[in-house]
mmCIF file of C-alpha atoms and ligand atoms in Angstrom:
data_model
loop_
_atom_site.group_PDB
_atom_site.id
_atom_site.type_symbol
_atom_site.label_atom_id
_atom_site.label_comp_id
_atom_site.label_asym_id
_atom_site.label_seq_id
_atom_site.Cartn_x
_atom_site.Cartn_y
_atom_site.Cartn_z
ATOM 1 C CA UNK A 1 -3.437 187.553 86.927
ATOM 2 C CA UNK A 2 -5.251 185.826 89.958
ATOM 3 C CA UNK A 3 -3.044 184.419 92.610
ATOM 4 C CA UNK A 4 -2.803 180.395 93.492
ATOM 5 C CA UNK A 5 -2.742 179.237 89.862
ATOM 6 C CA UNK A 6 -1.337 175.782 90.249
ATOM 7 C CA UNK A 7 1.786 174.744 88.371
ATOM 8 C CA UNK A 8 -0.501 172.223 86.208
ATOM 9 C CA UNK A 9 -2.696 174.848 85.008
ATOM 10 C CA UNK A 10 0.438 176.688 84.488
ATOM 11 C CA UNK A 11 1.563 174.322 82.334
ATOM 12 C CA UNK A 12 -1.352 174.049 80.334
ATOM 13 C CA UNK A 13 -1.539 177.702 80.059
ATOM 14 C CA UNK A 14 2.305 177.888 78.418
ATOM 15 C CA UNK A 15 0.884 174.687 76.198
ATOM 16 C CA UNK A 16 -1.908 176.615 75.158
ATOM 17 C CA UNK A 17 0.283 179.898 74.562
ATOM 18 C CA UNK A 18 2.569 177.323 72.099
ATOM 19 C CA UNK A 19 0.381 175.392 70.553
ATOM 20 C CA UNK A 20 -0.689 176.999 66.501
ATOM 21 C CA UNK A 21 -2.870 174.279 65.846
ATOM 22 C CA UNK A 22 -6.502 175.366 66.455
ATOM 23 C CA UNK A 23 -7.575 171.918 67.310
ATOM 24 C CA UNK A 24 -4.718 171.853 69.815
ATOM 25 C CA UNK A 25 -5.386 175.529 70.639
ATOM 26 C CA UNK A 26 -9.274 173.925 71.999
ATOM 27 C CA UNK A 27 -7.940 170.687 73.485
ATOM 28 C CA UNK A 28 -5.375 173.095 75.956
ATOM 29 C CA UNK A 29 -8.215 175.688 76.344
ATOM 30 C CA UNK A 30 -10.368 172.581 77.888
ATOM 31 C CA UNK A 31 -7.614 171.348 79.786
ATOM 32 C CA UNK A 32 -6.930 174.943 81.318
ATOM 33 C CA UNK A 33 -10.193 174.695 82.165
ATOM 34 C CA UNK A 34 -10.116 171.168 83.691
ATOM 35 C CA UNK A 35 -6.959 172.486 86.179
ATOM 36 C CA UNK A 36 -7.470 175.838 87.193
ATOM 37 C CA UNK A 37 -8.559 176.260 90.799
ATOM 38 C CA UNK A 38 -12.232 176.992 91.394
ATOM 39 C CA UNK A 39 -12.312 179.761 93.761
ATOM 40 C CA UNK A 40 -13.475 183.235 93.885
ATOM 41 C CA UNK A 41 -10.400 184.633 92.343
ATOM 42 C CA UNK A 42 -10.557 182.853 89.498
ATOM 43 C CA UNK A 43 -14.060 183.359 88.151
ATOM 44 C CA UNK A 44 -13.431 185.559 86.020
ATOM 45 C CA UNK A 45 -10.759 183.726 84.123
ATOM 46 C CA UNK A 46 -12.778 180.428 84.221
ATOM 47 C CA UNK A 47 -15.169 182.454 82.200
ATOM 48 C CA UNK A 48 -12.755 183.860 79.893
ATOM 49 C CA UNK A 49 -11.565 180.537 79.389
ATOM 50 C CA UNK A 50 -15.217 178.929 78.792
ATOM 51 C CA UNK A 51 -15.727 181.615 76.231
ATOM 52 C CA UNK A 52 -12.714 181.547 74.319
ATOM 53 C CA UNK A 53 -13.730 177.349 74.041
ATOM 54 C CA UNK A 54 -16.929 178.244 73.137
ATOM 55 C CA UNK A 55 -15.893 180.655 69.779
ATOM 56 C CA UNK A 56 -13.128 178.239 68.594
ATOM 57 C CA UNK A 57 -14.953 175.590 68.738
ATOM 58 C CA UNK A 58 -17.796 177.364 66.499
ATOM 59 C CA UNK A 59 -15.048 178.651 64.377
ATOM 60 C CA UNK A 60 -13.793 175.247 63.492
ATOM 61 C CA UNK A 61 -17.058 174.492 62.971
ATOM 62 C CA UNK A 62 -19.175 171.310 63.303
ATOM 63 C CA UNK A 63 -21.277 171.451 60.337
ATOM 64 C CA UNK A 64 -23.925 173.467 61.038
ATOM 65 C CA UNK A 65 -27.620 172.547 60.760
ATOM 66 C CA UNK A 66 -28.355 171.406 57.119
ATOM 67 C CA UNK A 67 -24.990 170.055 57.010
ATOM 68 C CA UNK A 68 -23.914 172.928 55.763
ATOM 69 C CA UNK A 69 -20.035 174.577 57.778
ATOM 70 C CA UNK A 70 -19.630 178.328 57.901
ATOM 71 C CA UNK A 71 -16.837 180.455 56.558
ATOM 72 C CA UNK A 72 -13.567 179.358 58.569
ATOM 73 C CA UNK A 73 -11.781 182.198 59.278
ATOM 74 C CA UNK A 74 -8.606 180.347 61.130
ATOM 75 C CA UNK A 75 -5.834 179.497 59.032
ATOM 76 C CA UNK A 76 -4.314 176.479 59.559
ATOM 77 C CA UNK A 77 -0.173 177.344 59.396
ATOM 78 C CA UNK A 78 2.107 176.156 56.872
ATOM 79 C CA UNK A 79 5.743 177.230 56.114
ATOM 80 C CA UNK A 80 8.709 178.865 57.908
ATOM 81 C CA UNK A 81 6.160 181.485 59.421
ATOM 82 C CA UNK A 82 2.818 183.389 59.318
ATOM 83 C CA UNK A 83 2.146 186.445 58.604
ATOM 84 C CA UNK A 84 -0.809 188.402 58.570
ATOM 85 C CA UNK A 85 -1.832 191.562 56.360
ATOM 86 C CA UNK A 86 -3.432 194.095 58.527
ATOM 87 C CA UNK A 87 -4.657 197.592 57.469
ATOM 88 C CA UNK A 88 -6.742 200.023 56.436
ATOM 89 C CA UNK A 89 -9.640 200.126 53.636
ATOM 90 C CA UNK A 90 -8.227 199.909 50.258
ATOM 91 C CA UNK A 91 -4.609 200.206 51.588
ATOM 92 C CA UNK A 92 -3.573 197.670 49.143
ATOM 93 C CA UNK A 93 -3.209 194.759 51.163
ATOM 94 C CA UNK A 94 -4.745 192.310 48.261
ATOM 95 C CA UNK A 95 -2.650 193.855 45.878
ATOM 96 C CA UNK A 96 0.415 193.136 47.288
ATOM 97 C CA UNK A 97 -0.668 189.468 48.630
ATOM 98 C CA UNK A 98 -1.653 188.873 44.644
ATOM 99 C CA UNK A 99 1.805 190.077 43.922
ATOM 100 C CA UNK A 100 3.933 188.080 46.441
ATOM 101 C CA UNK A 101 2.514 185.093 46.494
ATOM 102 C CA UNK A 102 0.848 184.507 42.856
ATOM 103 C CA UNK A 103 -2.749 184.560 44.693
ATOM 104 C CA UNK A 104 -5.489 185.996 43.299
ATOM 105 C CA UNK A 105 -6.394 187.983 46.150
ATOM 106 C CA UNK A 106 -9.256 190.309 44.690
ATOM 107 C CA UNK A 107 -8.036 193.794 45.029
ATOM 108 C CA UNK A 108 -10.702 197.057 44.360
ATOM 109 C CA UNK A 109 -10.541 200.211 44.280
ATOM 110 C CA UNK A 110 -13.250 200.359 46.767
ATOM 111 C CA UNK A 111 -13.070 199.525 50.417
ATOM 112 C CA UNK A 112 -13.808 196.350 51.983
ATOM 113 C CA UNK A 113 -13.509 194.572 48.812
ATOM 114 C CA UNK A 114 -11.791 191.196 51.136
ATOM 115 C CA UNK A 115 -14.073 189.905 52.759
ATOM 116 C CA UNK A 116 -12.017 186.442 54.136
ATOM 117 C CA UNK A 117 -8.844 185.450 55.578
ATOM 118 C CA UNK A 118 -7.166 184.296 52.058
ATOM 119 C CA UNK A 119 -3.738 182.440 52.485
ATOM 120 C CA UNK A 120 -0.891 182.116 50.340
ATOM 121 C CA UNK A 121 3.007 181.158 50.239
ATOM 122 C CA UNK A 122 5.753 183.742 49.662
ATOM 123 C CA UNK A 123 9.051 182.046 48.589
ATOM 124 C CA UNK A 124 12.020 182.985 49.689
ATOM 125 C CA UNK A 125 15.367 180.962 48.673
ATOM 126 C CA UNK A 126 14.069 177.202 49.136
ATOM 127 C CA UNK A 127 11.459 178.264 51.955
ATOM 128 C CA UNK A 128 8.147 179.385 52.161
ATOM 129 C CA UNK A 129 6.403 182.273 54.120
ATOM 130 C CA UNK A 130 2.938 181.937 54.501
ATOM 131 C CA UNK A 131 0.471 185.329 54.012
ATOM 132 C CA UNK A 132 -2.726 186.054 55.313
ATOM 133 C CA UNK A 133 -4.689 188.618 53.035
ATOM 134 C CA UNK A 134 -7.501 190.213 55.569
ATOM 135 C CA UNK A 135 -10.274 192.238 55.722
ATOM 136 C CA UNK A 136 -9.750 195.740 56.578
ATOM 137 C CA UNK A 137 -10.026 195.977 60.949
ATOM 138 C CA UNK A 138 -11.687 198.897 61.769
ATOM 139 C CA UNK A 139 -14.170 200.025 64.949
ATOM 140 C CA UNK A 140 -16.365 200.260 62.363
ATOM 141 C CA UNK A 141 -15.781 196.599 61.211
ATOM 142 C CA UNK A 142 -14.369 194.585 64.597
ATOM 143 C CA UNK A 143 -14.463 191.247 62.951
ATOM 144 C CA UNK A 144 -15.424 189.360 65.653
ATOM 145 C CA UNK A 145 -13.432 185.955 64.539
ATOM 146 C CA UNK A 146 -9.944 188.385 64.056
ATOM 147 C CA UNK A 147 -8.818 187.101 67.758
ATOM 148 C CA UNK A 148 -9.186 183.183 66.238
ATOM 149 C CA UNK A 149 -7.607 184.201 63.038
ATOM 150 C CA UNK A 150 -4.506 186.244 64.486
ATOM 151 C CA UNK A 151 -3.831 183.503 67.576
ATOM 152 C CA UNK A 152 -1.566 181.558 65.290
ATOM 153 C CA UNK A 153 0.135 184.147 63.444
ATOM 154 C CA UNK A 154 3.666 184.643 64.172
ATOM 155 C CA UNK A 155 3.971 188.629 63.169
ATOM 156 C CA UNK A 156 1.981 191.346 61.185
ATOM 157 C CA UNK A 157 2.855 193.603 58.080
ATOM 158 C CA UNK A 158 0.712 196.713 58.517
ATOM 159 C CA UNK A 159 -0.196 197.728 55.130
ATOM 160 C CA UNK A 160 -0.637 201.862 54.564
ATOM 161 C CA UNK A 161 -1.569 204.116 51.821
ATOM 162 C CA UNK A 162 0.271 207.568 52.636
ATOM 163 C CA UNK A 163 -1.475 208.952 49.782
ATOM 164 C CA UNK A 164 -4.832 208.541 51.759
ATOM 165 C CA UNK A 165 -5.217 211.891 53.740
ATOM 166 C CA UNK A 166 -7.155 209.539 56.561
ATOM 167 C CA UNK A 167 -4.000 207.405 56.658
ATOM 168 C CA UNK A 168 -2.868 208.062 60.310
ATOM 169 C CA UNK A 169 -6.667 208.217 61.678
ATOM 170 C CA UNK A 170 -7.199 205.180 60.160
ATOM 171 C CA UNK A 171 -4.161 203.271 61.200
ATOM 172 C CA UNK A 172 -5.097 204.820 65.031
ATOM 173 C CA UNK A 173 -8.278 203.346 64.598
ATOM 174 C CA UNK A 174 -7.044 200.242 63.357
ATOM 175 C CA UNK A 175 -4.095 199.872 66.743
ATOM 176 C CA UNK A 176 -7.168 201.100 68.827
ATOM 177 C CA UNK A 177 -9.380 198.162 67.918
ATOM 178 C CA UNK A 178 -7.369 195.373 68.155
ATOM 179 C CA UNK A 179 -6.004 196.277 71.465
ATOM 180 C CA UNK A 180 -10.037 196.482 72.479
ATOM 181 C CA UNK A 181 -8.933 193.113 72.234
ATOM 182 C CA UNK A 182 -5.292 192.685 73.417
ATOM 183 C CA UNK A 183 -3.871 192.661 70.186
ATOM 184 C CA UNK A 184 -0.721 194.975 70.302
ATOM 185 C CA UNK A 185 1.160 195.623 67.056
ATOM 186 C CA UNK A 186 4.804 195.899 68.289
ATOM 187 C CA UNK A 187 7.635 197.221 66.570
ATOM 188 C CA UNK A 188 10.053 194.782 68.174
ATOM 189 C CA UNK A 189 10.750 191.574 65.990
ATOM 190 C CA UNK A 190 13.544 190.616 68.386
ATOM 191 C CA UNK A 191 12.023 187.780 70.561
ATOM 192 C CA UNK A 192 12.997 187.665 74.201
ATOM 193 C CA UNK A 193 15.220 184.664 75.273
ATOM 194 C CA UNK A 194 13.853 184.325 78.476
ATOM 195 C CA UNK A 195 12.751 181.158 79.672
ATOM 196 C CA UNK A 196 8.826 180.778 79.720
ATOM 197 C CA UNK A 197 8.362 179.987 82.920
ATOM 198 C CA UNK A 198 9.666 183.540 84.038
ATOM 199 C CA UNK A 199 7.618 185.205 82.120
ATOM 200 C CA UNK A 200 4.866 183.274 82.872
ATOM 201 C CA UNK A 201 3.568 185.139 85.322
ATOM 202 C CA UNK A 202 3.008 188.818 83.874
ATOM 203 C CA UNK A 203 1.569 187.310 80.502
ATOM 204 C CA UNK A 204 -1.773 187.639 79.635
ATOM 205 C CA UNK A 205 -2.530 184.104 78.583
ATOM 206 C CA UNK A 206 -5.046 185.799 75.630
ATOM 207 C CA UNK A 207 -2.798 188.583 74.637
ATOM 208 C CA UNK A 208 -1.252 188.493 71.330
ATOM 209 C CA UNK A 209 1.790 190.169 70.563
ATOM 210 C CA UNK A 210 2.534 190.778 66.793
ATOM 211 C CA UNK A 211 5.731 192.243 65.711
ATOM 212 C CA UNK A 212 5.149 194.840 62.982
ATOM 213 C CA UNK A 213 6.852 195.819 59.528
ATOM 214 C CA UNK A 214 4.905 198.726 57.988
ATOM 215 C CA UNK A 215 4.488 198.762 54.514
ATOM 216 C CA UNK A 216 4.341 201.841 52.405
ATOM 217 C CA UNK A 217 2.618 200.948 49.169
ATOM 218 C CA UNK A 218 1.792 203.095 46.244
ATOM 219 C CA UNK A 219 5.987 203.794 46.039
ATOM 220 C CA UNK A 220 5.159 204.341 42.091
ATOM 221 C CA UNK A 221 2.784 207.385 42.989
ATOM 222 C CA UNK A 222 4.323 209.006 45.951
ATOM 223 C CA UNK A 223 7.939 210.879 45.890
ATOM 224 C CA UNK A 224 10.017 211.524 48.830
ATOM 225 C CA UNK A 225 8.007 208.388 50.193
ATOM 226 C CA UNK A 226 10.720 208.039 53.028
ATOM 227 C CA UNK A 227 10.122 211.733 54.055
ATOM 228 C CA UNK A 228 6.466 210.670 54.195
ATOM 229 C CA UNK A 229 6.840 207.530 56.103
ATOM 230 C CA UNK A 230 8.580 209.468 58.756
ATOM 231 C CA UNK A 231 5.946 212.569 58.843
ATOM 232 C CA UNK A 232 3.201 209.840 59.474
ATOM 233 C CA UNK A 233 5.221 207.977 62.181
ATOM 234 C CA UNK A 234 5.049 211.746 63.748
ATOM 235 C CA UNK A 235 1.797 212.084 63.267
ATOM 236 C CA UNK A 236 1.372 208.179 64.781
ATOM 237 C CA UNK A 237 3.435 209.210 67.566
ATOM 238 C CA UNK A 238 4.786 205.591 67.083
ATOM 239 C CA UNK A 239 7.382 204.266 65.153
ATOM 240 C CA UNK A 240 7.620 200.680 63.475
ATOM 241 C CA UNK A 241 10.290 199.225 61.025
ATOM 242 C CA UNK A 242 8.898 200.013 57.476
ATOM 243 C CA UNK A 243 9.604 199.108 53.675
ATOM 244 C CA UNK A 244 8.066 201.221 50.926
ATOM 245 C CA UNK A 245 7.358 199.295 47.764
ATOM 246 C CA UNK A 246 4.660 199.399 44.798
ATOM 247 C CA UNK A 247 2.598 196.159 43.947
ATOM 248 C CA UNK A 248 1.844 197.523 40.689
ATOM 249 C CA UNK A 249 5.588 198.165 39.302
ATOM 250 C CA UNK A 250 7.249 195.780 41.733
ATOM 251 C CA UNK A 251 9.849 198.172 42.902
ATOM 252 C CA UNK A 252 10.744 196.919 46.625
ATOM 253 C CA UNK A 253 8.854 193.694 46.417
ATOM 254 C CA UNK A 254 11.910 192.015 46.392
ATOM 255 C CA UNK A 255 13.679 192.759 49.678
ATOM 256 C CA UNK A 256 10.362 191.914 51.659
ATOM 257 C CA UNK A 257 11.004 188.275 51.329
ATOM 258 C CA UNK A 258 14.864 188.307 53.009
ATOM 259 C CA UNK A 259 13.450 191.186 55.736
ATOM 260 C CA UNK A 260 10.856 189.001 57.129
ATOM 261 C CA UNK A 261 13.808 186.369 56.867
ATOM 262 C CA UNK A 262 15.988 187.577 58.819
ATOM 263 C CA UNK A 263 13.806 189.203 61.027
ATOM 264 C CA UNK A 264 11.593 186.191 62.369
ATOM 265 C CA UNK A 265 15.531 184.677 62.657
ATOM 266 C CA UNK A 266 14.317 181.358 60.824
ATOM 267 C CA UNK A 267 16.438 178.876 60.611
ATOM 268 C CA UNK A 268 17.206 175.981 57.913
ATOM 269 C CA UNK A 269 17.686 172.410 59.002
ATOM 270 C CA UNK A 270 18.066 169.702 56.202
ATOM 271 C CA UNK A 271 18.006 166.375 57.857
ATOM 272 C CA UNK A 272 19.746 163.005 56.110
ATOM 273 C CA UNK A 273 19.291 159.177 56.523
ATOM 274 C CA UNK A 274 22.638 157.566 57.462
ATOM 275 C CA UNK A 275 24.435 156.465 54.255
ATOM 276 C CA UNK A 276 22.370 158.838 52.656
ATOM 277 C CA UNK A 277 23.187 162.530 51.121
ATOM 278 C CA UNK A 278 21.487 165.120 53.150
ATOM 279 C CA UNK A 279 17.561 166.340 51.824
ATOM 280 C CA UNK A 280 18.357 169.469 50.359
ATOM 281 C CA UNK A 281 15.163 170.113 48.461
ATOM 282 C CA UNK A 282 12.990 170.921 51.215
ATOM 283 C CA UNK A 283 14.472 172.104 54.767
ATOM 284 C CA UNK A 284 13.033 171.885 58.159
ATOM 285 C CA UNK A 285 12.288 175.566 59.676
ATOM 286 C CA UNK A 286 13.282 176.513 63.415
ATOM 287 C CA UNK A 287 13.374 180.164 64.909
ATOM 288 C CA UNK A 288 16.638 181.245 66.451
ATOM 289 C CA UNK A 289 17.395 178.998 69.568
ATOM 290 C CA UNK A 290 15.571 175.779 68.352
ATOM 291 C CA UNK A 291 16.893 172.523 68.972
ATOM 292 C CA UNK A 292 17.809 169.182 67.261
ATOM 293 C CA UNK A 293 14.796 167.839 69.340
ATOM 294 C CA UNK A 294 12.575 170.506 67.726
ATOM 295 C CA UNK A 295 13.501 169.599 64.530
ATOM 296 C CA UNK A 296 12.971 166.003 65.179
ATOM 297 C CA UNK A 297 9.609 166.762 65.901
ATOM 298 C CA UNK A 298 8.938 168.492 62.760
ATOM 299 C CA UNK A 299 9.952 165.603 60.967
ATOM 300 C CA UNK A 300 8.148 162.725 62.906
ATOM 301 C CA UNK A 301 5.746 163.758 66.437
ATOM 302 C CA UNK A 302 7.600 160.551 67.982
ATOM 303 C CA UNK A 303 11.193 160.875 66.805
ATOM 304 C CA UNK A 304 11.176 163.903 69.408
ATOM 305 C CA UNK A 305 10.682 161.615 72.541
ATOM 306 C CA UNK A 306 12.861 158.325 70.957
ATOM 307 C CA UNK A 307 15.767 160.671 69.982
ATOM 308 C CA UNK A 308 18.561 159.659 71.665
ATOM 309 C CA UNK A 309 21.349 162.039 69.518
ATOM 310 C CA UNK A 310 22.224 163.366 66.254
ATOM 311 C CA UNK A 311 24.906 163.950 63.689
ATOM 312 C CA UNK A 312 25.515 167.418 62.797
ATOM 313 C CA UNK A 313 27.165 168.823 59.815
ATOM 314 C CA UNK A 314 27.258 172.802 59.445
ATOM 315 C CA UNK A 315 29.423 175.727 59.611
ATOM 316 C CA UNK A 316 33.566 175.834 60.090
ATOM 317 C CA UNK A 317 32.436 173.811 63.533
ATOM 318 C CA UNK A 318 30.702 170.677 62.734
ATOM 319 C CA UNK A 319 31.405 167.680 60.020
ATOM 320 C CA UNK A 320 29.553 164.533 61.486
ATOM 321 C CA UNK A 321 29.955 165.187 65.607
ATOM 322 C CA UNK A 322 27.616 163.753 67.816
ATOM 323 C CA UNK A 323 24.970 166.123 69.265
ATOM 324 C CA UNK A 324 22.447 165.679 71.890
ATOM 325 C CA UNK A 325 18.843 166.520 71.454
ATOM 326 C CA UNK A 326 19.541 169.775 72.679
ATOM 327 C CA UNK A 327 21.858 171.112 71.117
ATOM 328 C CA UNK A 328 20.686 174.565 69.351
ATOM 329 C CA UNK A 329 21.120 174.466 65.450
ATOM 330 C CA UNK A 330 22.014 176.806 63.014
ATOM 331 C CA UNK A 331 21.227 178.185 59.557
ATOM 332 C CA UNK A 332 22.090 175.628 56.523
ATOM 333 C CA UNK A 333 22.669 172.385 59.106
ATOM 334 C CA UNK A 334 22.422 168.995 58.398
ATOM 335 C CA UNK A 335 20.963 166.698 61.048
ATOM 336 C CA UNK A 336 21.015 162.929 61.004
ATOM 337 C CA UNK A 337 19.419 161.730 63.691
ATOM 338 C CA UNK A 338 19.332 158.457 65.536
ATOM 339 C CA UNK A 339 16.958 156.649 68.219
HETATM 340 N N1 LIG B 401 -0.601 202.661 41.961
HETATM 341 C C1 LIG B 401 -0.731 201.718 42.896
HETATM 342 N N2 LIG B 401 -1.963 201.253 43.201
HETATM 343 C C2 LIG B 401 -2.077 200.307 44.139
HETATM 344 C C3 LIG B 401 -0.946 199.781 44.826
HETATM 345 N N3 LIG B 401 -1.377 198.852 45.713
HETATM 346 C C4 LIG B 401 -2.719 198.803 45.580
HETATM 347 N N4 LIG B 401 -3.166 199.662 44.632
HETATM 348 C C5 LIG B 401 -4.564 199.885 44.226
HETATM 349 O O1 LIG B 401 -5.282 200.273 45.373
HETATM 350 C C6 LIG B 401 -6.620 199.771 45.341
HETATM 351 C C7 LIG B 401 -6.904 199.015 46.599
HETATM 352 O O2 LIG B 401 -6.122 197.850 46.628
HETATM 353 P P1 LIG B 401 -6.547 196.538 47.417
HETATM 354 O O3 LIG B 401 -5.384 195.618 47.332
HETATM 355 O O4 LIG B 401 -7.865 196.016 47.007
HETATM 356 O O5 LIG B 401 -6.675 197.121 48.907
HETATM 357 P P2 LIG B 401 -7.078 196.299 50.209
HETATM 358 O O6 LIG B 401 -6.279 196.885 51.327
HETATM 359 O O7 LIG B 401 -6.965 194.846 50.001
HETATM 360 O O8 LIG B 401 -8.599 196.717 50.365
HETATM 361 P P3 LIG B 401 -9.742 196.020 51.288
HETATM 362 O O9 LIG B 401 -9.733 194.559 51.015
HETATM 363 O O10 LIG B 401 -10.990 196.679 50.866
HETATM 364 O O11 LIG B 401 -9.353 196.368 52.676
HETATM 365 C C8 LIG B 401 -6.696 198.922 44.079
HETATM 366 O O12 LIG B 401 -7.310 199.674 43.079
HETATM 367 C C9 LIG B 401 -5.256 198.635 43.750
HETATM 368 O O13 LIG B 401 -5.043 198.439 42.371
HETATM 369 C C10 LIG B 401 0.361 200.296 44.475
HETATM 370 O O14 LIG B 401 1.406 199.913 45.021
HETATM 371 N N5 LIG B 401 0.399 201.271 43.509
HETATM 372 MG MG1 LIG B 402 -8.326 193.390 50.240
#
């Protein structure tokens, strides 16, 4: 990280590093590039920066010549979360998109079969997780756009078929090419609660961290598929959190949805107009730590500058109290708030 970066580019760096937009994504890329300091040390992330504007704004596309727009391969994010299907060949990543979210994901018994980013809602209790179906990343087949498509994605399920003898080659060669492009699979889903401006300064401003739940599919073919999961994290020499299931007799599928749950730590917020009973078809998501003010901007982009409190219901603590903006909420709370 080059030295003398001024706080204002630091800030657009951390606003760039938030944002999941991909039109906001481009608009803090260009103002990066509008505040960082031109000197020698910088060049080279100027022209990281220049390049990085120059591929999103390709990928989302101004019609191209004849009017007509390429494939977009950025997914626009919807729900609680995203998460993205990563894998092998023929792993069975379609399969088990088709099978959790209703898709129809077109799954082959022939590699390379998805060609596009496909996405598609999981439900879970009265939320919604999105998935990303993917092609298979391999050396062999870098996907050039995978950086675009995996900026916005909030953690990975790693999709393996022990009953491929390839399987830990593959999955090597899978870990190897996306960190070619600083995009580390993690097996830690617990997000660190340090501020950002700490951590700032050690971040690669392009690196993507994903954390990782492996999945083990094929649970209907393979016995002892625990045993097996461990002998290939051996043979990985790296270990990850793992579910096995089948997507063809459903076994498993079900505890996926309350895993990724609990582990991305989302939280419900059902908000209320006063006099009114509280929304509780549709909640407002959080992660772990978010405030009233966060969810005030989920449910308006201005209410989350005019808010001046809030009324909180939730819990054994809270029946009606007054709350400032923020004030971290918690699972199953009701917010009404006020300007
Ligand atoms: N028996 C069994 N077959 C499965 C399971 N999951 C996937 N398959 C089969 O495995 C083959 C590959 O599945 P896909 O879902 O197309 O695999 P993919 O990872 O999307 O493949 P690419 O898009 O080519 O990377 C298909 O023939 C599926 O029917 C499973 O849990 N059990
Ligand atoms: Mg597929």
């Amino acid at each position: 990280m080059p030295a003398n970066l001024t706080p204002e580019y630091r800030t657009a760096e951390a606003n760039y590093r938030k944002a999941r937009d991909p039109q906001e994504r481009l608009d803090c890329l260009k103002e990066m590039l509008r505040t960082i300091p031109k000197h020698k040390g910088t060049d080279h992330l100027q022209a990281e920066i220049k390049t990085r504007i120059k591929n999103l704004t390709e990928e989302l596309g101004a019609p191209k010549k004849g009017g007509r727009r390429g494939p977009t391969h950025v997914v626009r994010p919807e729900g609680a979360a995203q998460i993205a299907l990563l894998g092998p060949p023929n792993s069975g990543k379609s399969a088990l998109h088709a099978v959790l979210t209703g898709s129809h994901a077109e799954a082959g018994p022939y590699p390379f079969t998805t060609k596009l980013p496909l996405p598609g809602m999981l439900p879970f209790e009265d939320i919604h997780l999105q998935l990303v179906d993917l092609p298979p990343v391999s050396k062999q087949n870098p996907l050039p756009w995978i950086v675009n498509a995996l900026q916005p994605t909030d953690a990975c399920l790693l999709v393996v078929d022990l009953t491929n003898p390839d399987c830990v080659e593959l999955v090597q060669d899978l870990i190897e090419s996306l960190s070619e492009r600083r995009i580390t699979l993690s097996p830690d889903w617990t997000r660190t609660s340090a501020p950002d401006e700490e951590r700032d300064e050690e971040l690669d401003p392009f690196g993507i961290v994903l954390p990782t739940l492996v999945i083990a599919t094929r649970a209907d073919e393979i016995e002892n598929i625990e045993q097996e999961l461990e002998a290939f994290f051996d043979l990985l020499e790296q270990r990850f959190p793992s579910l096995a299931l089948s997507s063809t007799t459903g076994e498993g599928i079900d505890g996926l949805g309350r895993w990724l749950f609990e582990a991305l730590e989302i939280v419900r917020v059902y908000t209320k107009t006063p006099g009114k009973p509280p929304k509780h078809d549709r909640p407002f998501t959080v992660r772990r730590g978010g405030t009233v003010r966060e969810v005030a901007r989920l449910v308006h982009k201005d209410l989350s500058r005019d808010i001046r409190y809030a009324r909180i219901w939730g819990g054994e603590t809270f029946s009606g109290q007054q709350v400032g903006p923020d004030h971290i909420v918690a699972d199953g709370d009701v917010v009404e708030i006020h300007t």
